[in-house]
Coordinates of C-alpha atoms and ligand atoms in Angstrom, one line a residue:
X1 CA 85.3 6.7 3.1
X2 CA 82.7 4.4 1.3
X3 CA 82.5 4.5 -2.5
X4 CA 80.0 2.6 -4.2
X5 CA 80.6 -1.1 -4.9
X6 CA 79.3 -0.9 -8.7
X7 CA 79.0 -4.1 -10.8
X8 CA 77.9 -4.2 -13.9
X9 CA 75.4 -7.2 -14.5
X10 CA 73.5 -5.9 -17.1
X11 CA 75.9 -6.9 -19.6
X12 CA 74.9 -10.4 -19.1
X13 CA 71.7 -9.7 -20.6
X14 CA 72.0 -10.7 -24.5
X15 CA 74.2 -8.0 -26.5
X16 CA 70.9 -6.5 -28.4
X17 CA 69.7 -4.9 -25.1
X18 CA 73.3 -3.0 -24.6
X19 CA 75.6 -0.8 -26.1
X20 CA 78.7 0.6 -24.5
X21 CA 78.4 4.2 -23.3
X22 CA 81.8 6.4 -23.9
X23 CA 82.9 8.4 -21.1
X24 CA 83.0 12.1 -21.8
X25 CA 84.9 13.8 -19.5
X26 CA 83.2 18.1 -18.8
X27 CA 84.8 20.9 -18.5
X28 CA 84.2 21.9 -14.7
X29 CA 82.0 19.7 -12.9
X30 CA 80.6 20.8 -9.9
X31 CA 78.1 19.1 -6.7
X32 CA 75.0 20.9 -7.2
X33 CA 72.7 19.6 -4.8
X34 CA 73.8 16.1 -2.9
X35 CA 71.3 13.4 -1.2
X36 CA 72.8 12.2 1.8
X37 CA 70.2 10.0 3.3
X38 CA 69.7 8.1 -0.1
X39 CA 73.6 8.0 0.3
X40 CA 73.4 6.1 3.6
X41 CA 70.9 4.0 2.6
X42 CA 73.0 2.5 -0.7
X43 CA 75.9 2.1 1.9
X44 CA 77.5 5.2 0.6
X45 CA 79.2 8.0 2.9
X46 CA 78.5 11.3 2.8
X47 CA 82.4 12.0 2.3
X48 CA 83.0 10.3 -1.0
X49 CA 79.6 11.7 -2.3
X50 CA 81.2 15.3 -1.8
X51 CA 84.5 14.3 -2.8
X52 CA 86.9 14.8 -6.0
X53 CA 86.1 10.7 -6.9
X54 CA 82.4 11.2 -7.0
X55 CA 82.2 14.5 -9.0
X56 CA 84.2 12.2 -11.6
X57 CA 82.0 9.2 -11.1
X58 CA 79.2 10.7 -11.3
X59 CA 79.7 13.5 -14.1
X60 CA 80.4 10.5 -16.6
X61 CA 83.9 10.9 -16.9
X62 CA 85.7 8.3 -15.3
X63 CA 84.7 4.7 -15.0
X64 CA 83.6 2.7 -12.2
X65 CA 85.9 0.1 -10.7
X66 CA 84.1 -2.7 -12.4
X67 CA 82.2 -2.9 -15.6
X68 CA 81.8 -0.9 -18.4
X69 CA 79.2 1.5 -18.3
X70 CA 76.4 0.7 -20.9
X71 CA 73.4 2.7 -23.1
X72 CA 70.4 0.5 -23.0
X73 CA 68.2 0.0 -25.7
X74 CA 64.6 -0.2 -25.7
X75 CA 62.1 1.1 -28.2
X76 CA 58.4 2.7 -27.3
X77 CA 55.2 4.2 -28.4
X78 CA 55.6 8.2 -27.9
X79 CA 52.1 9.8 -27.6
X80 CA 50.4 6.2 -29.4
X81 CA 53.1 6.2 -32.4
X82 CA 55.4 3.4 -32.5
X83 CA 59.6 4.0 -32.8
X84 CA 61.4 0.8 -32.9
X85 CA 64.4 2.4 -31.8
X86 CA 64.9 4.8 -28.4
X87 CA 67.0 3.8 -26.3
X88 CA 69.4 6.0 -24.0
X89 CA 70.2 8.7 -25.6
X90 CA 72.0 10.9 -23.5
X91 CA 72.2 8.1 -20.4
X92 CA 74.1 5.2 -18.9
X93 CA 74.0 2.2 -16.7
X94 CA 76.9 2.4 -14.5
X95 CA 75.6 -0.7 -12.9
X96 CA 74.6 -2.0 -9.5
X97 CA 75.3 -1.4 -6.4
X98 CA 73.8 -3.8 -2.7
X99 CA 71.4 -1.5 -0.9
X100 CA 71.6 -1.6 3.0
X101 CA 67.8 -3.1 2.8
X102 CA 69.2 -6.5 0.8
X103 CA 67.8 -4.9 -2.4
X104 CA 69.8 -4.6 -6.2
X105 CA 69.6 -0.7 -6.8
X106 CA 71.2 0.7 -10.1
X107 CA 73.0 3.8 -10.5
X108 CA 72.4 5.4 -14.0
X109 CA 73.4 8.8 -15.0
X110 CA 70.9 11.2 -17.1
X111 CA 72.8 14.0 -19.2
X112 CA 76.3 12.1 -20.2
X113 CA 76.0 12.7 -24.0
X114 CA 76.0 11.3 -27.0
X115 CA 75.5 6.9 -27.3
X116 CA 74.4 5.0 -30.1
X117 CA 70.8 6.0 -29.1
X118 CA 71.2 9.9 -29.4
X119 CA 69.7 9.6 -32.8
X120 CA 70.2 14.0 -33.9
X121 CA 69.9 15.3 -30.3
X122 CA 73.1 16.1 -28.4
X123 CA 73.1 13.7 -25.3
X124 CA 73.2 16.6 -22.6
X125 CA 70.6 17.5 -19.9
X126 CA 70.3 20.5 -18.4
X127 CA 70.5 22.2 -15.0
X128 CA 67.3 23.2 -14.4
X129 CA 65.2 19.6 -15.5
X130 CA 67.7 17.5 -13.7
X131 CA 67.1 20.0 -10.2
X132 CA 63.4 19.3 -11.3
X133 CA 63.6 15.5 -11.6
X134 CA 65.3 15.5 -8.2
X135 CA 62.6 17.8 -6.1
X136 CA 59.9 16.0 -8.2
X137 CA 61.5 12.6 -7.2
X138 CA 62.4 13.3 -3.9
X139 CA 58.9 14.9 -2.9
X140 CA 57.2 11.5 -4.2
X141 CA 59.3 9.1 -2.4
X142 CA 58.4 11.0 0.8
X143 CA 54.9 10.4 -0.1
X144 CA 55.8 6.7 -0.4
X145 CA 54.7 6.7 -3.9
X146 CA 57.4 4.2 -5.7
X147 CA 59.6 6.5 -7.6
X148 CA 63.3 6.2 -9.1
X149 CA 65.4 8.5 -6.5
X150 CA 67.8 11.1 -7.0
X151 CA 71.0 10.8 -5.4
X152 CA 72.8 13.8 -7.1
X153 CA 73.0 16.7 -9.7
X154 CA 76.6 17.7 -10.4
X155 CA 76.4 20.4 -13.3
X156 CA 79.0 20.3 -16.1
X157 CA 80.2 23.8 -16.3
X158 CA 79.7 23.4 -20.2
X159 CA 76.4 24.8 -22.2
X160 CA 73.5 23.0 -23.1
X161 CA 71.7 25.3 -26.3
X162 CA 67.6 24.3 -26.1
X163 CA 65.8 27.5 -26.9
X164 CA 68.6 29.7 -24.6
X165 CA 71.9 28.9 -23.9
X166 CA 71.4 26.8 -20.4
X167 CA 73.7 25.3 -17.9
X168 CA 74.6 21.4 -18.2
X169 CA 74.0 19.1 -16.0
X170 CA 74.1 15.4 -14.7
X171 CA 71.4 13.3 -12.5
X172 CA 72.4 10.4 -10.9
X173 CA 69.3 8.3 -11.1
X174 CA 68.1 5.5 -8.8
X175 CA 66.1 2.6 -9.2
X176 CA 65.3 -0.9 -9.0
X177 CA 65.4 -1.5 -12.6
X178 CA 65.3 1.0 -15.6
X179 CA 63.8 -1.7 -18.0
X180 CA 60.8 -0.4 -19.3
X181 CA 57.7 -1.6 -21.5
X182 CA 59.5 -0.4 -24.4
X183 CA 62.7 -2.6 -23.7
X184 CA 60.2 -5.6 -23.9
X185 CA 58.9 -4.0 -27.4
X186 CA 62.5 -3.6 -28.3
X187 CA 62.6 -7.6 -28.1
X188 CA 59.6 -8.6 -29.6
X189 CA 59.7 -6.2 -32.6
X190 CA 62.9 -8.1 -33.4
X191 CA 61.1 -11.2 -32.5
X192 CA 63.9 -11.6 -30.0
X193 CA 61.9 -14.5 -27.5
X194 CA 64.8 -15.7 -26.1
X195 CA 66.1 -12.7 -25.3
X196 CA 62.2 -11.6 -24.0
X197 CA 62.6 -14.5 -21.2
X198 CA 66.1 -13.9 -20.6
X199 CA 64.8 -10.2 -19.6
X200 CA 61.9 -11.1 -18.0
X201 CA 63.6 -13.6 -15.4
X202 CA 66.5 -10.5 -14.7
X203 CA 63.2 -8.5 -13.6
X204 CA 62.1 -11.2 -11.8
X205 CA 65.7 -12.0 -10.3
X206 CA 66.1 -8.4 -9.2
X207 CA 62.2 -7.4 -7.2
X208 CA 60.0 -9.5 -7.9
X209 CA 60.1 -11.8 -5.2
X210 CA 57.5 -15.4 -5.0
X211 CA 56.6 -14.2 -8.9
X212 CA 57.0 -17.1 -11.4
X213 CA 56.2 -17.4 -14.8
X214 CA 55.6 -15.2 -17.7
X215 CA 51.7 -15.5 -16.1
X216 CA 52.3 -14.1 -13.1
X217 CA 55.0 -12.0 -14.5
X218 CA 52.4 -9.8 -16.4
X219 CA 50.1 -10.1 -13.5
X220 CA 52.8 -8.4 -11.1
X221 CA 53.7 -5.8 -13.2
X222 CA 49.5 -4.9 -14.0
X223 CA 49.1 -4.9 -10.0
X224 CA 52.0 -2.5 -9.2
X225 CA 50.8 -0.1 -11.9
X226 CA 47.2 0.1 -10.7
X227 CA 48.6 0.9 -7.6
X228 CA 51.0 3.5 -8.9
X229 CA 48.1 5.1 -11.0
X230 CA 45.9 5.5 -7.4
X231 CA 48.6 6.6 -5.6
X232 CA 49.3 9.8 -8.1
X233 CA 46.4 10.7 -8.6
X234 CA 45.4 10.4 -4.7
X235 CA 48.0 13.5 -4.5
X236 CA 46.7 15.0 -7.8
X237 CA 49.7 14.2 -10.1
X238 CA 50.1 14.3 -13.5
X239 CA 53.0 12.6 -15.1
X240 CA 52.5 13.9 -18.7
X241 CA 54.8 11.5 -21.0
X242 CA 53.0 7.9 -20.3
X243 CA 54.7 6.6 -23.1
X244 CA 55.5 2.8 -23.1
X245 CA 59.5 3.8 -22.6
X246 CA 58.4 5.8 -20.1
X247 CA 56.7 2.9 -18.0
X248 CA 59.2 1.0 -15.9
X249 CA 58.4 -3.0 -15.1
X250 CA 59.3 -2.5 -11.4
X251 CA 56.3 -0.1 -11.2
X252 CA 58.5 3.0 -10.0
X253 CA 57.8 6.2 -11.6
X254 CA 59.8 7.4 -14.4
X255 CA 61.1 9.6 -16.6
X256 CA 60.1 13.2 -14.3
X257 CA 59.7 16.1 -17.7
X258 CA 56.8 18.0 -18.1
X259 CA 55.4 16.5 -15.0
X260 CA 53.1 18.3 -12.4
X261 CA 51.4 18.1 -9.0
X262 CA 47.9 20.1 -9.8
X263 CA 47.1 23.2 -7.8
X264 CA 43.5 24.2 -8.5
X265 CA 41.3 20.9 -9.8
X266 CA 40.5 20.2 -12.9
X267 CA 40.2 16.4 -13.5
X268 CA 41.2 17.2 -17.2
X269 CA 44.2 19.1 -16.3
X270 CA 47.2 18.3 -19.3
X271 CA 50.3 20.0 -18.3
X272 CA 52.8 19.3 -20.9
X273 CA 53.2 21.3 -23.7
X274 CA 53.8 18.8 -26.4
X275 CA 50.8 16.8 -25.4
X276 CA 47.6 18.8 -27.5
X277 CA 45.1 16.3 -27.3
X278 CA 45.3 16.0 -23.7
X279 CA 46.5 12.0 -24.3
X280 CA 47.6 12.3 -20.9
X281 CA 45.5 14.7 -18.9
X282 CA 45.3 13.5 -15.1
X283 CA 41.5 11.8 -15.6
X284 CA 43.1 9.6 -18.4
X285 CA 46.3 8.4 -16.4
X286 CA 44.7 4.8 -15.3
X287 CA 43.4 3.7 -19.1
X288 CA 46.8 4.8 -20.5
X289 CA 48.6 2.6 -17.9
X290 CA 46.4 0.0 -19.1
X291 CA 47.3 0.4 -22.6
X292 CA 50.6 0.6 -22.1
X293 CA 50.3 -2.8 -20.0
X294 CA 48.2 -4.3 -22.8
X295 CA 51.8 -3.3 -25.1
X296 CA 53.4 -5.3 -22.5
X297 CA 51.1 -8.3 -23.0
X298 CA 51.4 -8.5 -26.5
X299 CA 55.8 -9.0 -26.1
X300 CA 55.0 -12.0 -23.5
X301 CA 51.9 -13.8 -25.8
X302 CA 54.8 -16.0 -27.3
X303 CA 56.0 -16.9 -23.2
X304 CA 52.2 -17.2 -22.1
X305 CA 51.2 -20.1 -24.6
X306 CA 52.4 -22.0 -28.2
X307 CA 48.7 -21.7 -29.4
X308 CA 48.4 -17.7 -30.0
X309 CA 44.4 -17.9 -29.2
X310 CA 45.5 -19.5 -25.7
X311 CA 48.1 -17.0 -24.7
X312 CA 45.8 -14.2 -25.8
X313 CA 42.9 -15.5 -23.5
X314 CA 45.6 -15.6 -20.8
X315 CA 46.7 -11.9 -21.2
X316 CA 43.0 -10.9 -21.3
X317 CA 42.1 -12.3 -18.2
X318 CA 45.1 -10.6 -16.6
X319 CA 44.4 -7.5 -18.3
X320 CA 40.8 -7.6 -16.9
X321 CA 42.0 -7.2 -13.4
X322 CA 44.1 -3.7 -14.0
X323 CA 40.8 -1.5 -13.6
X324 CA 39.6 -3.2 -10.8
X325 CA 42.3 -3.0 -8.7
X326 CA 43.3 0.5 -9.7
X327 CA 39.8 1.7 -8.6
X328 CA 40.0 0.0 -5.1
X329 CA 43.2 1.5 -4.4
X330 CA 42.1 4.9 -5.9
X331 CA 38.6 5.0 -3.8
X332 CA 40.3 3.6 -0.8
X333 CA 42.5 6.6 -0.6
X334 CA 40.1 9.2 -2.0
X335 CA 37.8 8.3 0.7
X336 CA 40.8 8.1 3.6
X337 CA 41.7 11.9 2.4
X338 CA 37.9 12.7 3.3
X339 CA 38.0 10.7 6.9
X340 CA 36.1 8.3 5.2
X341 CA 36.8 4.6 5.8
X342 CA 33.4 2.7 4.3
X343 CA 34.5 1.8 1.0
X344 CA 31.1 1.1 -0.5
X345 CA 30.6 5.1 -0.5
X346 CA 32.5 5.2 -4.1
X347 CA 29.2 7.3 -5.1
X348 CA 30.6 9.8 -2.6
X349 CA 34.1 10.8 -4.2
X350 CA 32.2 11.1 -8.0
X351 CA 30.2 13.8 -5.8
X352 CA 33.0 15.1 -4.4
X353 CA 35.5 15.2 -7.5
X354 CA 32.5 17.0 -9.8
X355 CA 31.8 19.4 -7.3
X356 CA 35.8 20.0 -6.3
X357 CA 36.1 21.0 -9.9
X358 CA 32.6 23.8 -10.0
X359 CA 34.2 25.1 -7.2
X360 CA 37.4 25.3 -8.5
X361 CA 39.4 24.2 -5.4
X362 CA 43.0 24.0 -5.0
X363 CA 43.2 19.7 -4.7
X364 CA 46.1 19.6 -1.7
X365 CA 44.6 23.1 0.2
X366 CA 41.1 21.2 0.1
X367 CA 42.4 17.9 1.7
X368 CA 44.7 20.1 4.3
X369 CA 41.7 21.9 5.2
X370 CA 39.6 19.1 5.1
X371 CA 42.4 17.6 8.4
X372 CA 42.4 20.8 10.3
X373 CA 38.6 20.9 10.4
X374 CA 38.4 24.3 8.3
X375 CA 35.5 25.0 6.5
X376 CA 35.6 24.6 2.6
X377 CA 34.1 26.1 0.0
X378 CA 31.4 23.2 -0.9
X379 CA 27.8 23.2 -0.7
X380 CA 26.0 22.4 2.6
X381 CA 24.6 19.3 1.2
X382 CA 28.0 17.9 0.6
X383 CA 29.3 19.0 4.0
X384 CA 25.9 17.2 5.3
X385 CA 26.8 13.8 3.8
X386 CA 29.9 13.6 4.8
X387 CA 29.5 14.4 8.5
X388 CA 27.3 11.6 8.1
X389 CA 29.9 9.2 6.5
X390 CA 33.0 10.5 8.7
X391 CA 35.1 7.4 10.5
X392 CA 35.6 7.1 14.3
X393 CA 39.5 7.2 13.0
X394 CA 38.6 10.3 10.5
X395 CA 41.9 12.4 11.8
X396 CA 44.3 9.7 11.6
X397 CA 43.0 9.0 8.1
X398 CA 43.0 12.1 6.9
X399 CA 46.4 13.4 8.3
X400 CA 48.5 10.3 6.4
X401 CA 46.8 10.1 3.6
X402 CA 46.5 14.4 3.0
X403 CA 50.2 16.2 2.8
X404 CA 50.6 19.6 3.6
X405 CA 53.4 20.1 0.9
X406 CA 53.7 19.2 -2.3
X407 CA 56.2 20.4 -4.6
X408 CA 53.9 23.1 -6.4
X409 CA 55.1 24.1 -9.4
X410 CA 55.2 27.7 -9.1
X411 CA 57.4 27.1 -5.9
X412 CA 59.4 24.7 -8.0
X413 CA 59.8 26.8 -10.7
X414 CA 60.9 29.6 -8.4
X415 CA 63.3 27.6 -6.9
X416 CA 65.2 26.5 -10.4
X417 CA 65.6 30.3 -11.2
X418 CA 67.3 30.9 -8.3
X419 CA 69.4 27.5 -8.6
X420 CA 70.4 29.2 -12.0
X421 CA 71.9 32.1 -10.6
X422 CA 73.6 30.2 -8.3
X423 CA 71.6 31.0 -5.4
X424 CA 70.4 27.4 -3.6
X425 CA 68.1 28.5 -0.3
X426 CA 64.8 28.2 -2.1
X427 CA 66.0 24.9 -3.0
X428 CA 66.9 23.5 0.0
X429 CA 63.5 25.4 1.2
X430 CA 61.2 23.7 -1.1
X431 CA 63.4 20.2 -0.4
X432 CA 62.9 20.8 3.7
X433 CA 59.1 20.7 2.9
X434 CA 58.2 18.1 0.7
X435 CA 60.7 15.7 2.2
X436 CA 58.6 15.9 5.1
X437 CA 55.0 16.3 3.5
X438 CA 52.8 15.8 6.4
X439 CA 54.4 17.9 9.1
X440 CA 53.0 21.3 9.0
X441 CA 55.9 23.6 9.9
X442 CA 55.5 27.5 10.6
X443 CA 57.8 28.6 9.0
X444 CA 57.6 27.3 5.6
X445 CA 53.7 28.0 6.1
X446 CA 54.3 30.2 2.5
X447 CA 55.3 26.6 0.5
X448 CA 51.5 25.2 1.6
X449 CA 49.7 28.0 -0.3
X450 CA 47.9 27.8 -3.6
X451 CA 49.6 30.5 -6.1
X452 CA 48.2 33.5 -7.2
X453 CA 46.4 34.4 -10.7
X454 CA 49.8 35.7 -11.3
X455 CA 52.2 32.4 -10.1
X456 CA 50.4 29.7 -11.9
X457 CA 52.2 27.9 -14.1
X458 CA 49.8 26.2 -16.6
X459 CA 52.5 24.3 -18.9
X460 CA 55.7 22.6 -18.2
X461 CA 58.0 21.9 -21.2
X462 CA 60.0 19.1 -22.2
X463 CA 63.0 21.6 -22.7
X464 CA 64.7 18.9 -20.8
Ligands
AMP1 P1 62.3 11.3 -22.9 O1 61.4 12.3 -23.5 O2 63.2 11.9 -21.9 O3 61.5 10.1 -22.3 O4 63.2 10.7 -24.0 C1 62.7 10.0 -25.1 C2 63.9 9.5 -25.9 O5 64.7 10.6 -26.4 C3 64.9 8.6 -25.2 O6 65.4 7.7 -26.1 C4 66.0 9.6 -24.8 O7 67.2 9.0 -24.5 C5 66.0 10.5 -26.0 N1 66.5 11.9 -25.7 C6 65.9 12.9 -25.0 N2 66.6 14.0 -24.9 C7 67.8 13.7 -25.5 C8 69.0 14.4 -25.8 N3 69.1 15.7 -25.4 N4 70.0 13.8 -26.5 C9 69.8 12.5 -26.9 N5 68.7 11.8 -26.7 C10 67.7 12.4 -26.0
MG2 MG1 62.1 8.6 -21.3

């Protein structure tokens, strides 16, 4: 029986980054759902995951082996306003453990109550957003879009109160690193420059292999997002918090709430409720991640030169590069979902996005179609063109590049109300498909559709 081999290294980091995270030990926790495969690949078996020990472990109550678990503090700009002080709230590091690939992985748990962070809010999560974070996650690793992983949900058997009474919960989070843009901000609003290096060469250290210098630090971190931006909007998602603390410097996505993968296309589509003036709408997603990086830049200027003017130059030019290498990525794959594999014919997807959104297309049923060699609904002129720009290796490109599932949120939703009566199938149903997004399987041909006028869900809420 494997456990985890946990370590705690983050504590090295200087003592304004951390704070220790009590244990709280719930009333009757319980393995919700369980992620073997991850499991396997962080050296863990499949018996201690869905054991007594790991319920403990990973329901916050009892510590691992070595190394106190820790909140850690980072501040942020939430929808453009600045607060100094975030942190984890209702998180903790447990620390790190080897994965079978040679790479650092930490273990964090979402949903453990109240740390120094928690500011009024009560530390808990519930049931229903931690299932969410862990479809959501799950169906964007299969995509191969970088993404923090879920390895399980074990509720709490207490109540969480939002606007209902709900059922508490706890995520066991995955990822590279869970330092974000707003744990640099933390640094430098505290004018913390020491500190600001001693973070930056941890990130370094940890994945960011041949990178040298505070330079080529920022550079790394503007190329990863570019390419993360491309990548979710290739497969028409929305994140819907990019806030700075929401941004993680290993380029992974982060922080899963009110976030969506669009049915019908709109490229203005908001889903989150809190966010009115669409700050965040899917069209906007690559000139906030540039803003955000630019927040970034502004911690490092004292690393990047001793003559302000200088470093500023410096994070300039790197800054430059974000929207060029976003759009190469983005046109590279836009055209690959349309068999397309000339890259000059970026003239071609602004047709084809403005006349996806007249026709009021569902964006993955379009694509799918699009591989099977159905017809769509798009004017004969359009259909023209492109036979005209189609690749010899059209099919291949289009089947990798074009899932059959995503994790609609209709289907989603319908899934967490059944979790919440206790009843896992649709679950594991929904799981089964987006796990495997490109294999087209009969019989889960239901989980490809499109909802109805009646099944579309056109918010989600951060009643996390
Ligand atoms: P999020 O909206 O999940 O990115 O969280 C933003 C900030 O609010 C972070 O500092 C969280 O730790 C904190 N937070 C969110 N929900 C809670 C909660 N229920 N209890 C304590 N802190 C929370
Ligand atoms: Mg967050």
């Amino acid at each position: 029986m494997n456990a985890p081999q946990i370590s705690q290294n983050y504590s090295d980091l200087p003592p304004v980054l951390h704070a220790p995270a009590e244990l709280l030990p719930v009333a009757e926790p319980q393995l919700a759902i369980a992620n073997d495969k991850l499991a396997a690949a962080l050296g863990i078996s499949r018996d201690w995951l869905h054991g007594e020990e790991a319920l403990k472990l990973l329901s916050g109550s009892a510590p691992a082996a070595h190394g106190q678990p820790l909140a850690m503090a980072y501040a942020g700009h939430q929808f453009g306003g600045f607060n100094a002080s975030l942190g984890d709230g209702r998180a903790m590091l447990l620390g790190d453990v080897m994965g079978v690939d040679g790479q650092i992985y930490e273990l964090h748990l979402k949903g453990t109550g109240r740390t120094t962070f928690s500011r009024g809010a009560d530390g808990r999560a519930t049931l229903s957003a931690m299932l969410r974070e862990y479809i959501i996650s799950e169906a964007m690793a299969a995509l191969s879009v970088p993404t923090t992983r879920s390895l399980a949900v074990v509720s709490t058997g207490e109540r969480v109160w939002r606007q209902r009474p709900e059922q508490g919960a706890v995520l066991t989070r995955v990822a590279k690193s869970h330092v974000r843009v707003g744990t640099f901000q933390y640094l430098a609003v505290r004018s913390q420059v020491d500190a600001i290096r001693a973070l930056m060469e941890h990130e370094i250290a940890r994945h960011m292999p041949g990178v040298s210098g505070s330079r080529a630090f920022l550079a790394e971190v503007i190329a990863r997002q570019a390419k993360l931006i491309a990548q979710w909007m290739s497969f028409g998602f929305i994140h819907g918090v990019m806030n700075t603390d929401n941004m993680q410097i290993a380029g992974e996505t982060i922080d899963y709430g009110p976030c969506a993968f669009m049915d019908m296309f709109h490229p203005q589509k908001v889903f989150s409720s809190i966010d009115e003036n669409g700050r965040y709408a899917f069209d906007k997603q690559p000139v906030i991640a540039l803003w955000n990086c630019t927040r970034l830049a502004e911690c490092l200027l004292p690393l990047l030169d001793d003559d302000k003017a200088t470093a500023i130059k410096m994070a300039e030019a790197e800054l430059m590069n974000f929207m060029p290498q976003f759009e190469k990525e983005f046109e590279r794959r836009m055209l690959a979902k349309l068999g397309i594999s000339d890259v000059a014919q970026v003239e071609f997807i602004t047709q084809t996005i403005m006349e996806m959104a007249n026709s009021r297309l569902d964006f993955t049923q379009f694509f799918t179609s699009l591989t099977r060699g159905e017809d769509v609904a798009m004017p004969d002129a359009w259909k023209q063109k492109r036979n005209g720009l189609l690749a010899s290796d059209a099919q291949a490109l289009m089947a990798a590049h074009n899932p059959v599932y995503i994790a609609r949120n209709h289907r989603v939703e319908e899934a967490l109300a059944a979790a919440g009566e206790g009843n896992l199938l649709p679950l594991h149903r929904l799981l089964l498909a987006v796990q495997q997004p490109f294999i087209a399987r009969a019989e889960l041909a239901e989980l490809e559709k499109a909802p109805g006028p009646q099944e579309e869900v056109l918010q989600t809420f951060c009643g996390t």
